[in-house]
Amino acid sequence: MKRTSWSSGLSVTADGVGVISHAGAIAPRLLADRVGLTVELSKAMTRRRFIPIHDRGRVLIDVAVMLADGGESISDIGVLRHQSEALGPVASAPTVWRTLDEITAGKRKKIQVARARTRRHVWSRLPGGVPASACAGRDLGSTVVLDVDATIVVTHSEKENAAPTYKRTFGYHPIGVWCDNTEEFLAASLRPGNAGSNTAADHIDVLGQAIAQIPAAHRRDLLIRSDGAGASHDLLDWITEQNGIRGRRVEYSVGFSITAPLRRAIAICPEAAWGPALNPSGDIRDGAEVAELTGFLSPRMLAKWPDGMRVIVRRERPHPGAQLSMFEEIDGWRYQAFVTNTATGQLQFLEARHRAHARVEDRIRHAKDTGLGRLPSRE
């Protein structure tokens, strides 16, 4: 009770005396309490025969609130400590460090379970149910869409596991998964800066974590989207294998490189096979067309990939000054391809559905604004 009783009798006003700064930090702290996350984290961090002065679930929530509030180091927890009249007792920086040191591999798994339980509780109470993912003026119904992507987090000193990145910066290259339906950050893996973009093992690991975060009742119909970094045999094989789980359908929409076989297929693809592409609102996009290349690729090439994989390509007239490949210079079109195992649906809609993966860039930006961009913790 003590871990959440701080908000009893709390009210908000825009005037008066004794006002506090960073009042907005109260909202995420209160939200964590109301949805049960604080209590679940406390259970996950429980140790036998150890009763801490500062509840460990409360400490973890306060660290998250501090990061969302703009904190850049563990010592910034002092900003919350200065608001004790409103927030109640807040742990000191040394206590935060001790709490983080207590998080073993076993504790991390329990924290993941705590997050999943809280999410199940919240999703079950969403008015109207889980919102549908939308694209091209239509929604995808009950399908839960998972967008996986990696990003660079720059650090300006040689911190643990930091390394040079492919962008000639220095830091980390975490990979994460976001739920497009609810815009939630489901799972992530912190990797050194020199980690590969298309490392199948990392994609599989973080997607497995993300699926475990989705309530069981909503795992029946999943769509996994990725850019070209996800186009590996191992990842597509793994996604295909997920369809072997009883009561589950998993589709993918993954970017694909324009390789020599695809260039040959584009060259022989008749003009009649091309149809107009759609913009995000569902209207026809001028100067953009879509075609399926699966039937123009050699069976030998397709045999190397999972059964049912379709190859779809988009071509668009480039903006003035855009750099094209030697192949694209021939006819003046810019080409982008993706693969999917979705068996039905208009090509235009499937292509628009894939391009909606770009929304993950906004999710990444928001994550960086609320803590991801300030990894790792430091004194």
PDB file of C-alpha atoms in Angstrom, residues 16-275:
ATOM      1  CA  GLY A  16      -1.486  28.834  -5.235  1.00  0.00           C
ATOM      2  CA  VAL A  17       1.706  28.646  -3.215  1.00  0.00           C
ATOM      3  CA  GLY A  18       4.274  25.906  -2.833  1.00  0.00           C
ATOM      4  CA  VAL A  19       4.049  24.930  -6.499  1.00  0.00           C
ATOM      5  CA  ILE A  20       6.568  22.420  -7.837  1.00  0.00           C
ATOM      6  CA  SER A  21       8.525  22.256 -11.067  1.00  0.00           C
ATOM      7  CA  HIS A  22       8.345  19.257 -13.404  1.00  0.00           C
ATOM      8  CA  ALA A  23       4.749  18.684 -12.318  1.00  0.00           C
ATOM      9  CA  GLY A  24       4.192  16.668 -15.490  1.00  0.00           C
ATOM     10  CA  ALA A  25       6.329  13.874 -14.051  1.00  0.00           C
ATOM     11  CA  ILE A  26       3.427  13.028 -11.760  1.00  0.00           C
ATOM     12  CA  ALA A  27       1.283  11.789 -14.680  1.00  0.00           C
ATOM     13  CA  PRO A  28       3.425   8.808 -15.821  1.00  0.00           C
ATOM     14  CA  ARG A  29       4.159   7.902 -12.197  1.00  0.00           C
ATOM     15  CA  LEU A  30       0.463   7.883 -11.370  1.00  0.00           C
ATOM     16  CA  LEU A  31      -0.323   5.958 -14.561  1.00  0.00           C
ATOM     17  CA  ALA A  32       2.138   3.206 -13.631  1.00  0.00           C
ATOM     18  CA  ASP A  33       0.438   2.883 -10.249  1.00  0.00           C
ATOM     19  CA  ARG A  34      -3.110   2.874 -11.597  1.00  0.00           C
ATOM     20  CA  VAL A  35      -2.495   0.163 -14.221  1.00  0.00           C
ATOM     21  CA  GLY A  36      -0.688  -2.042 -11.716  1.00  0.00           C
ATOM     22  CA  LEU A  37       2.816  -1.873 -13.162  1.00  0.00           C
ATOM     23  CA  THR A  38       4.397  -0.641  -9.926  1.00  0.00           C
ATOM     24  CA  VAL A  39       2.985  -3.561  -7.951  1.00  0.00           C
ATOM     25  CA  GLU A  40       3.979  -6.103 -10.623  1.00  0.00           C
ATOM     26  CA  LEU A  41       7.549  -4.789 -10.708  1.00  0.00           C
ATOM     27  CA  SER A  42       7.698  -4.955  -6.926  1.00  0.00           C
ATOM     28  CA  LYS A  43       6.766  -8.638  -7.093  1.00  0.00           C
ATOM     29  CA  ALA A  44       9.394  -9.238  -9.774  1.00  0.00           C
ATOM     30  CA  MET A  45      12.119  -7.622  -7.660  1.00  0.00           C
ATOM     31  CA  THR A  46      11.224  -9.368  -4.397  1.00  0.00           C
ATOM     32  CA  ARG A  47      14.094 -11.086  -2.561  1.00  0.00           C
ATOM     33  CA  ARG A  48      13.670 -13.625   0.187  1.00  0.00           C
ATOM     34  CA  ARG A  49      14.366 -12.337   3.690  1.00  0.00           C
ATOM     35  CA  PHE A  50      15.053  -8.824   2.362  1.00  0.00           C
ATOM     36  CA  ILE A  51      12.731  -5.880   2.993  1.00  0.00           C
ATOM     37  CA  PRO A  52      14.217  -2.709   1.459  1.00  0.00           C
ATOM     38  CA  ILE A  53      13.519   0.761   2.762  1.00  0.00           C
ATOM     39  CA  HIS A  54      12.641   1.833  -0.786  1.00  0.00           C
ATOM     40  CA  ASP A  55      10.357  -0.581  -2.627  1.00  0.00           C
ATOM     41  CA  ARG A  56      12.252  -1.815  -5.699  1.00  0.00           C
ATOM     42  CA  GLY A  57       9.261  -1.576  -8.014  1.00  0.00           C
ATOM     43  CA  ARG A  58       8.801   2.036  -6.953  1.00  0.00           C
ATOM     44  CA  VAL A  59      12.502   2.708  -7.623  1.00  0.00           C
ATOM     45  CA  LEU A  60      12.314   1.299 -11.164  1.00  0.00           C
ATOM     46  CA  ILE A  61       9.217   3.359 -11.929  1.00  0.00           C
ATOM     47  CA  ASP A  62      10.917   6.508 -10.636  1.00  0.00           C
ATOM     48  CA  VAL A  63      13.933   5.854 -12.873  1.00  0.00           C
ATOM     49  CA  ALA A  64      11.609   5.530 -15.881  1.00  0.00           C
ATOM     50  CA  VAL A  65       9.809   8.737 -14.904  1.00  0.00           C
ATOM     51  CA  MET A  66      13.132  10.528 -14.476  1.00  0.00           C
ATOM     52  CA  LEU A  67      14.255   9.477 -17.976  1.00  0.00           C
ATOM     53  CA  ALA A  68      10.936  10.483 -19.536  1.00  0.00           C
ATOM     54  CA  ASP A  69      11.275  13.837 -17.781  1.00  0.00           C
ATOM     55  CA  GLY A  70      14.599  14.468 -19.503  1.00  0.00           C
ATOM     56  CA  GLY A  71      17.082  12.980 -17.066  1.00  0.00           C
ATOM     57  CA  GLU A  72      20.474  12.117 -18.501  1.00  0.00           C
ATOM     58  CA  SER A  73      22.089  10.339 -15.571  1.00  0.00           C
ATOM     59  CA  ILE A  74      21.111   8.415 -12.468  1.00  0.00           C
ATOM     60  CA  SER A  75      22.009  11.436 -10.342  1.00  0.00           C
ATOM     61  CA  ASP A  76      19.101  13.282 -11.974  1.00  0.00           C
ATOM     62  CA  ILE A  77      16.804  11.263  -9.710  1.00  0.00           C
ATOM     63  CA  GLY A  78      17.412  14.199  -7.385  1.00  0.00           C
ATOM     64  CA  VAL A  79      14.860  16.194  -9.403  1.00  0.00           C
ATOM     65  CA  LEU A  80      12.148  13.843  -8.130  1.00  0.00           C
ATOM     66  CA  ARG A  81      13.591  13.799  -4.605  1.00  0.00           C
ATOM     67  CA  HIS A  82      13.142  17.568  -4.468  1.00  0.00           C
ATOM     68  CA  GLN A  83       9.400  17.027  -4.969  1.00  0.00           C
ATOM     69  CA  SER A  84       8.938  14.738  -1.974  1.00  0.00           C
ATOM     70  CA  GLU A  85       6.009  16.808  -0.675  1.00  0.00           C
ATOM     71  CA  ALA A  86       4.016  15.644  -3.701  1.00  0.00           C
ATOM     72  CA  LEU A  87       5.667  12.320  -4.504  1.00  0.00           C
ATOM     73  CA  GLY A  88       6.584  11.033  -1.083  1.00  0.00           C
ATOM     74  CA  PRO A  89       9.977   9.405  -0.379  1.00  0.00           C
ATOM     75  CA  VAL A  90      12.143   8.946  -3.494  1.00  0.00           C
ATOM     76  CA  ALA A  91      15.265   6.787  -3.517  1.00  0.00           C
ATOM     77  CA  SER A  92      18.719   8.361  -3.681  1.00  0.00           C
ATOM     78  CA  ALA A  93      21.119   7.783  -6.566  1.00  0.00           C
ATOM     79  CA  PRO A  94      23.140   5.149  -4.619  1.00  0.00           C
ATOM     80  CA  THR A  95      19.917   3.249  -3.897  1.00  0.00           C
ATOM     81  CA  VAL A  96      19.036   3.352  -7.591  1.00  0.00           C
ATOM     82  CA  TRP A  97      22.433   1.893  -8.466  1.00  0.00           C
ATOM     83  CA  ARG A  98      21.961  -0.875  -5.901  1.00  0.00           C
ATOM     84  CA  THR A  99      18.553  -1.634  -7.373  1.00  0.00           C
ATOM     85  CA  LEU A 100      19.991  -1.900 -10.880  1.00  0.00           C
ATOM     86  CA  ASP A 101      22.763  -4.161  -9.600  1.00  0.00           C
ATOM     87  CA  GLU A 102      20.102  -6.474  -8.174  1.00  0.00           C
ATOM     88  CA  ILE A 103      18.626  -7.108 -11.637  1.00  0.00           C
ATOM     89  CA  THR A 104      20.007 -10.523 -12.563  1.00  0.00           C
ATOM     90  CA  ALA A 105      19.089 -12.501 -15.683  1.00  0.00           C
ATOM     91  CA  GLY A 106      16.347 -14.168 -13.666  1.00  0.00           C
ATOM     92  CA  LYS A 107      15.029 -10.825 -12.471  1.00  0.00           C
ATOM     93  CA  ARG A 108      14.962  -9.519 -16.061  1.00  0.00           C
ATOM     94  CA  LYS A 109      12.708 -12.402 -17.063  1.00  0.00           C
ATOM     95  CA  LYS A 110      10.415 -11.636 -14.141  1.00  0.00           C
ATOM     96  CA  ILE A 111      10.322  -7.968 -15.187  1.00  0.00           C
ATOM     97  CA  GLN A 112       9.292  -9.039 -18.696  1.00  0.00           C
ATOM     98  CA  VAL A 113       6.498 -11.119 -17.190  1.00  0.00           C
ATOM     99  CA  ALA A 114       5.434  -8.150 -15.049  1.00  0.00           C
ATOM    100  CA  ARG A 115       5.211  -5.932 -18.120  1.00  0.00           C
ATOM    101  CA  ALA A 116       3.228  -8.568 -20.025  1.00  0.00           C
ATOM    102  CA  ARG A 117       0.747  -8.993 -17.168  1.00  0.00           C
ATOM    103  CA  THR A 118       0.223  -5.258 -16.956  1.00  0.00           C
ATOM    104  CA  ARG A 119      -0.288  -5.003 -20.704  1.00  0.00           C
ATOM    105  CA  ARG A 120      -2.855  -7.813 -20.629  1.00  0.00           C
ATOM    106  CA  HIS A 121      -4.715  -5.935 -17.893  1.00  0.00           C
ATOM    107  CA  VAL A 122      -4.672  -2.664 -19.851  1.00  0.00           C
ATOM    108  CA  TRP A 123      -5.610  -4.177 -23.218  1.00  0.00           C
ATOM    109  CA  SER A 124      -8.574  -5.986 -21.663  1.00  0.00           C
ATOM    110  CA  ARG A 125      -9.977  -2.630 -20.571  1.00  0.00           C
ATOM    111  CA  LEU A 126      -9.440  -0.571 -23.709  1.00  0.00           C
ATOM    112  CA  PRO A 127     -12.755   1.022 -24.774  1.00  0.00           C
ATOM    113  CA  GLY A 128     -13.736  -0.676 -28.016  1.00  0.00           C
ATOM    114  CA  GLY A 129     -10.865  -3.145 -27.772  1.00  0.00           C
ATOM    115  CA  VAL A 130      -7.384  -2.926 -29.268  1.00  0.00           C
ATOM    116  CA  PRO A 131      -7.383  -0.316 -32.066  1.00  0.00           C
ATOM    117  CA  ALA A 132      -6.912  -1.593 -35.600  1.00  0.00           C
ATOM    118  CA  SER A 133      -3.791  -0.752 -37.571  1.00  0.00           C
ATOM    119  CA  ALA A 134      -4.702   1.359 -40.589  1.00  0.00           C
ATOM    120  CA  CYS A 135      -3.191   2.081 -43.998  1.00  0.00           C
ATOM    121  CA  ALA A 136      -4.396   3.384 -47.354  1.00  0.00           C
ATOM    122  CA  GLY A 137      -7.707   4.449 -45.851  1.00  0.00           C
ATOM    123  CA  ARG A 138      -8.502   0.955 -44.539  1.00  0.00           C
ATOM    124  CA  ASP A 139      -7.883  -0.926 -41.326  1.00  0.00           C
ATOM    125  CA  LEU A 140      -6.429  -4.390 -40.825  1.00  0.00           C
ATOM    126  CA  GLY A 141      -9.116  -5.613 -38.459  1.00  0.00           C
ATOM    127  CA  SER A 142      -7.899  -7.802 -35.613  1.00  0.00           C
ATOM    128  CA  THR A 143      -4.359  -8.132 -36.987  1.00  0.00           C
ATOM    129  CA  VAL A 144      -1.682  -7.006 -34.526  1.00  0.00           C
ATOM    130  CA  VAL A 145       1.165  -5.367 -36.457  1.00  0.00           C
ATOM    131  CA  LEU A 146       4.738  -5.564 -35.171  1.00  0.00           C
ATOM    132  CA  ASP A 147       7.305  -3.186 -36.654  1.00  0.00           C
ATOM    133  CA  VAL A 148      10.933  -4.139 -36.060  1.00  0.00           C
ATOM    134  CA  ASP A 149      13.777  -1.701 -36.683  1.00  0.00           C
ATOM    135  CA  ALA A 150      17.216  -0.740 -35.406  1.00  0.00           C
ATOM    136  CA  THR A 151      18.561   2.730 -34.675  1.00  0.00           C
ATOM    137  CA  ILE A 152      21.789   4.434 -33.686  1.00  0.00           C
ATOM    138  CA  VAL A 153      22.204   5.926 -30.207  1.00  0.00           C
ATOM    139  CA  VAL A 154      25.285   8.146 -30.077  1.00  0.00           C
ATOM    140  CA  THR A 155      27.455   8.403 -26.980  1.00  0.00           C
ATOM    141  CA  HIS A 156      30.329  10.835 -26.586  1.00  0.00           C
ATOM    142  CA  SER A 157      32.604   8.749 -24.394  1.00  0.00           C
ATOM    143  CA  GLU A 158      33.885   5.185 -24.279  1.00  0.00           C
ATOM    144  CA  LYS A 159      31.132   3.587 -22.259  1.00  0.00           C
ATOM    145  CA  GLU A 160      30.600  -0.121 -21.729  1.00  0.00           C
ATOM    146  CA  ASN A 161      29.980  -1.959 -25.037  1.00  0.00           C
ATOM    147  CA  ALA A 162      29.949   1.280 -27.055  1.00  0.00           C
ATOM    148  CA  ALA A 163      31.597   0.907 -30.469  1.00  0.00           C
ATOM    149  CA  PRO A 164      31.943   2.674 -33.838  1.00  0.00           C
ATOM    150  CA  THR A 165      28.781   2.555 -35.954  1.00  0.00           C
ATOM    151  CA  TYR A 166      28.284   2.159 -39.693  1.00  0.00           C
ATOM    152  CA  LYS A 167      27.330   5.846 -39.791  1.00  0.00           C
ATOM    153  CA  ARG A 168      30.837   6.758 -38.582  1.00  0.00           C
ATOM    154  CA  THR A 169      29.541   7.743 -35.164  1.00  0.00           C
ATOM    155  CA  PHE A 170      30.198   6.072 -31.816  1.00  0.00           C
ATOM    156  CA  GLY A 171      27.712   4.422 -29.504  1.00  0.00           C
ATOM    157  CA  TYR A 172      25.039   1.757 -29.662  1.00  0.00           C
ATOM    158  CA  HIS A 173      22.845   0.066 -32.258  1.00  0.00           C
ATOM    159  CA  PRO A 174      19.748  -1.161 -30.371  1.00  0.00           C
ATOM    160  CA  ILE A 175      17.003  -3.072 -32.157  1.00  0.00           C
ATOM    161  CA  GLY A 176      13.386  -2.793 -31.061  1.00  0.00           C
ATOM    162  CA  VAL A 177       9.829  -3.847 -31.844  1.00  0.00           C
ATOM    163  CA  TRP A 178       6.812  -1.540 -31.728  1.00  0.00           C
ATOM    164  CA  CYS A 179       3.124  -2.426 -31.870  1.00  0.00           C
ATOM    165  CA  ASP A 180       1.590  -0.315 -34.625  1.00  0.00           C
ATOM    166  CA  ASN A 181      -1.938  -0.734 -33.249  1.00  0.00           C
ATOM    167  CA  THR A 182      -1.189   0.866 -29.879  1.00  0.00           C
ATOM    168  CA  GLU A 183       2.159   2.575 -30.652  1.00  0.00           C
ATOM    169  CA  GLU A 184       3.748   0.686 -27.726  1.00  0.00           C
ATOM    170  CA  PHE A 185       7.451  -0.091 -27.453  1.00  0.00           C
ATOM    171  CA  LEU A 186       7.203  -3.840 -26.809  1.00  0.00           C
ATOM    172  CA  ALA A 187      10.794  -5.073 -26.632  1.00  0.00           C
ATOM    173  CA  ALA A 188      14.370  -4.070 -27.352  1.00  0.00           C
ATOM    174  CA  SER A 189      17.898  -5.379 -27.319  1.00  0.00           C
ATOM    175  CA  LEU A 190      20.791  -3.039 -26.549  1.00  0.00           C
ATOM    176  CA  ARG A 191      23.648  -3.871 -28.929  1.00  0.00           C
ATOM    177  CA  PRO A 192      27.096  -2.348 -29.506  1.00  0.00           C
ATOM    178  CA  GLY A 193      27.429   0.204 -32.270  1.00  0.00           C
ATOM    179  CA  ASN A 194      29.127  -2.246 -34.633  1.00  0.00           C
ATOM    180  CA  ALA A 195      26.257  -4.757 -34.509  1.00  0.00           C
ATOM    181  CA  GLY A 196      24.979  -5.656 -37.966  1.00  0.00           C
ATOM    182  CA  SER A 197      21.708  -4.276 -39.304  1.00  0.00           C
ATOM    183  CA  ASN A 198      20.589  -7.610 -40.748  1.00  0.00           C
ATOM    184  CA  THR A 199      21.631  -9.940 -37.934  1.00  0.00           C
ATOM    185  CA  ALA A 200      18.908 -12.600 -38.063  1.00  0.00           C
ATOM    186  CA  ALA A 201      19.592 -13.882 -34.547  1.00  0.00           C
ATOM    187  CA  ASP A 202      18.976 -10.414 -33.068  1.00  0.00           C
ATOM    188  CA  HIS A 203      15.761  -9.981 -35.064  1.00  0.00           C
ATOM    189  CA  ILE A 204      14.474 -13.384 -33.956  1.00  0.00           C
ATOM    190  CA  ASP A 205      15.366 -12.763 -30.314  1.00  0.00           C
ATOM    191  CA  VAL A 206      13.685  -9.371 -30.047  1.00  0.00           C
ATOM    192  CA  LEU A 207      10.609 -10.519 -32.000  1.00  0.00           C
ATOM    193  CA  GLY A 208      10.257 -13.476 -29.659  1.00  0.00           C
ATOM    194  CA  GLN A 209      10.335 -11.084 -26.711  1.00  0.00           C
ATOM    195  CA  ALA A 210       7.769  -8.819 -28.390  1.00  0.00           C
ATOM    196  CA  ILE A 211       5.328 -11.631 -29.137  1.00  0.00           C
ATOM    197  CA  ALA A 212       5.567 -12.723 -25.497  1.00  0.00           C
ATOM    198  CA  GLN A 213       4.473  -9.196 -24.517  1.00  0.00           C
ATOM    199  CA  ILE A 214       1.252  -9.493 -26.522  1.00  0.00           C
ATOM    200  CA  PRO A 215      -1.689 -10.952 -24.583  1.00  0.00           C
ATOM    201  CA  ALA A 216      -2.322 -14.541 -25.688  1.00  0.00           C
ATOM    202  CA  ALA A 217      -5.778 -13.724 -27.046  1.00  0.00           C
ATOM    203  CA  HIS A 218      -4.209 -11.283 -29.525  1.00  0.00           C
ATOM    204  CA  ARG A 219      -1.391 -13.510 -30.814  1.00  0.00           C
ATOM    205  CA  ARG A 220      -3.650 -15.346 -33.238  1.00  0.00           C
ATOM    206  CA  ASP A 221      -3.216 -12.950 -36.151  1.00  0.00           C
ATOM    207  CA  LEU A 222       0.144 -11.180 -36.431  1.00  0.00           C
ATOM    208  CA  LEU A 223       1.884  -9.174 -39.148  1.00  0.00           C
ATOM    209  CA  ILE A 224       5.624  -8.569 -38.868  1.00  0.00           C
ATOM    210  CA  ARG A 225       7.049  -5.674 -40.880  1.00  0.00           C
ATOM    211  CA  SER A 226      10.682  -4.797 -41.420  1.00  0.00           C
ATOM    212  CA  ASP A 227      12.871  -2.911 -43.842  1.00  0.00           C
ATOM    213  CA  GLY A 228      15.485  -4.650 -45.969  1.00  0.00           C
ATOM    214  CA  ALA A 229      17.616  -5.391 -42.903  1.00  0.00           C
ATOM    215  CA  GLY A 230      15.173  -8.159 -42.053  1.00  0.00           C
ATOM    216  CA  ALA A 231      15.384  -9.925 -45.411  1.00  0.00           C
ATOM    217  CA  SER A 232      17.367 -12.961 -44.329  1.00  0.00           C
ATOM    218  CA  HIS A 233      16.676 -16.640 -44.888  1.00  0.00           C
ATOM    219  CA  ASP A 234      16.849 -17.382 -41.166  1.00  0.00           C
ATOM    220  CA  LEU A 235      14.338 -14.699 -40.171  1.00  0.00           C
ATOM    221  CA  LEU A 236      11.787 -15.552 -42.865  1.00  0.00           C
ATOM    222  CA  ASP A 237      12.157 -19.256 -42.069  1.00  0.00           C
ATOM    223  CA  TRP A 238      11.540 -18.495 -38.383  1.00  0.00           C
ATOM    224  CA  ILE A 239       8.441 -16.417 -39.138  1.00  0.00           C
ATOM    225  CA  THR A 240       7.126 -19.168 -41.412  1.00  0.00           C
ATOM    226  CA  GLU A 241       7.642 -21.721 -38.630  1.00  0.00           C
ATOM    227  CA  GLN A 242       5.465 -19.623 -36.300  1.00  0.00           C
ATOM    228  CA  ASN A 243       2.489 -20.590 -38.446  1.00  0.00           C
ATOM    229  CA  GLY A 244       2.957 -24.128 -37.173  1.00  0.00           C
ATOM    230  CA  ILE A 245       1.785 -23.009 -33.728  1.00  0.00           C
ATOM    231  CA  ARG A 246      -1.823 -24.047 -33.323  1.00  0.00           C
ATOM    232  CA  GLY A 247      -4.285 -21.192 -33.620  1.00  0.00           C
ATOM    233  CA  ARG A 248      -1.708 -18.685 -34.835  1.00  0.00           C
ATOM    234  CA  ARG A 249      -1.248 -16.992 -38.206  1.00  0.00           C
ATOM    235  CA  VAL A 250       1.879 -14.924 -38.757  1.00  0.00           C
ATOM    236  CA  GLU A 251       2.407 -12.947 -41.947  1.00  0.00           C
ATOM    237  CA  TYR A 252       5.414 -10.879 -42.928  1.00  0.00           C
ATOM    238  CA  SER A 253       6.106  -7.850 -45.088  1.00  0.00           C
ATOM    239  CA  VAL A 254       9.855  -7.345 -45.382  1.00  0.00           C
ATOM    240  CA  GLY A 255      11.985  -5.111 -47.601  1.00  0.00           C
ATOM    241  CA  PHE A 256      14.022  -6.925 -50.254  1.00  0.00           C
ATOM    242  CA  SER A 257      17.161  -5.895 -52.120  1.00  0.00           C
ATOM    243  CA  ILE A 258      17.042  -5.273 -55.866  1.00  0.00           C
ATOM    244  CA  THR A 259      19.496  -8.012 -56.817  1.00  0.00           C
ATOM    245  CA  ALA A 260      20.434  -9.335 -60.266  1.00  0.00           C
ATOM    246  CA  PRO A 261      17.512 -11.842 -60.385  1.00  0.00           C
ATOM    247  CA  LEU A 262      15.062  -9.049 -59.575  1.00  0.00           C
ATOM    248  CA  ARG A 263      16.598  -6.751 -62.163  1.00  0.00           C
ATOM    249  CA  ARG A 264      16.163  -9.458 -64.811  1.00  0.00           C
ATOM    250  CA  ALA A 265      12.555  -9.962 -63.718  1.00  0.00           C
ATOM    251  CA  ILE A 266      11.870  -6.222 -63.913  1.00  0.00           C
ATOM    252  CA  ALA A 267      13.339  -6.128 -67.412  1.00  0.00           C
ATOM    253  CA  ILE A 268      10.923  -8.789 -68.708  1.00  0.00           C
ATOM    254  CA  CYS A 269       7.885  -7.657 -66.710  1.00  0.00           C
ATOM    255  CA  PRO A 270       5.305  -6.389 -69.257  1.00  0.00           C
ATOM    256  CA  GLU A 271       3.836  -2.911 -68.917  1.00  0.00           C
ATOM    257  CA  ALA A 272       0.390  -4.439 -68.490  1.00  0.00           C
ATOM    258  CA  ALA A 273       1.529  -5.979 -65.196  1.00  0.00           C
ATOM    259  CA  TRP A 274       2.053  -2.569 -63.609  1.00  0.00           C
ATOM    260  CA  GLY A 275      -0.791  -0.896 -61.734  1.00  0.00           C
TER     261      GLY A 275
END
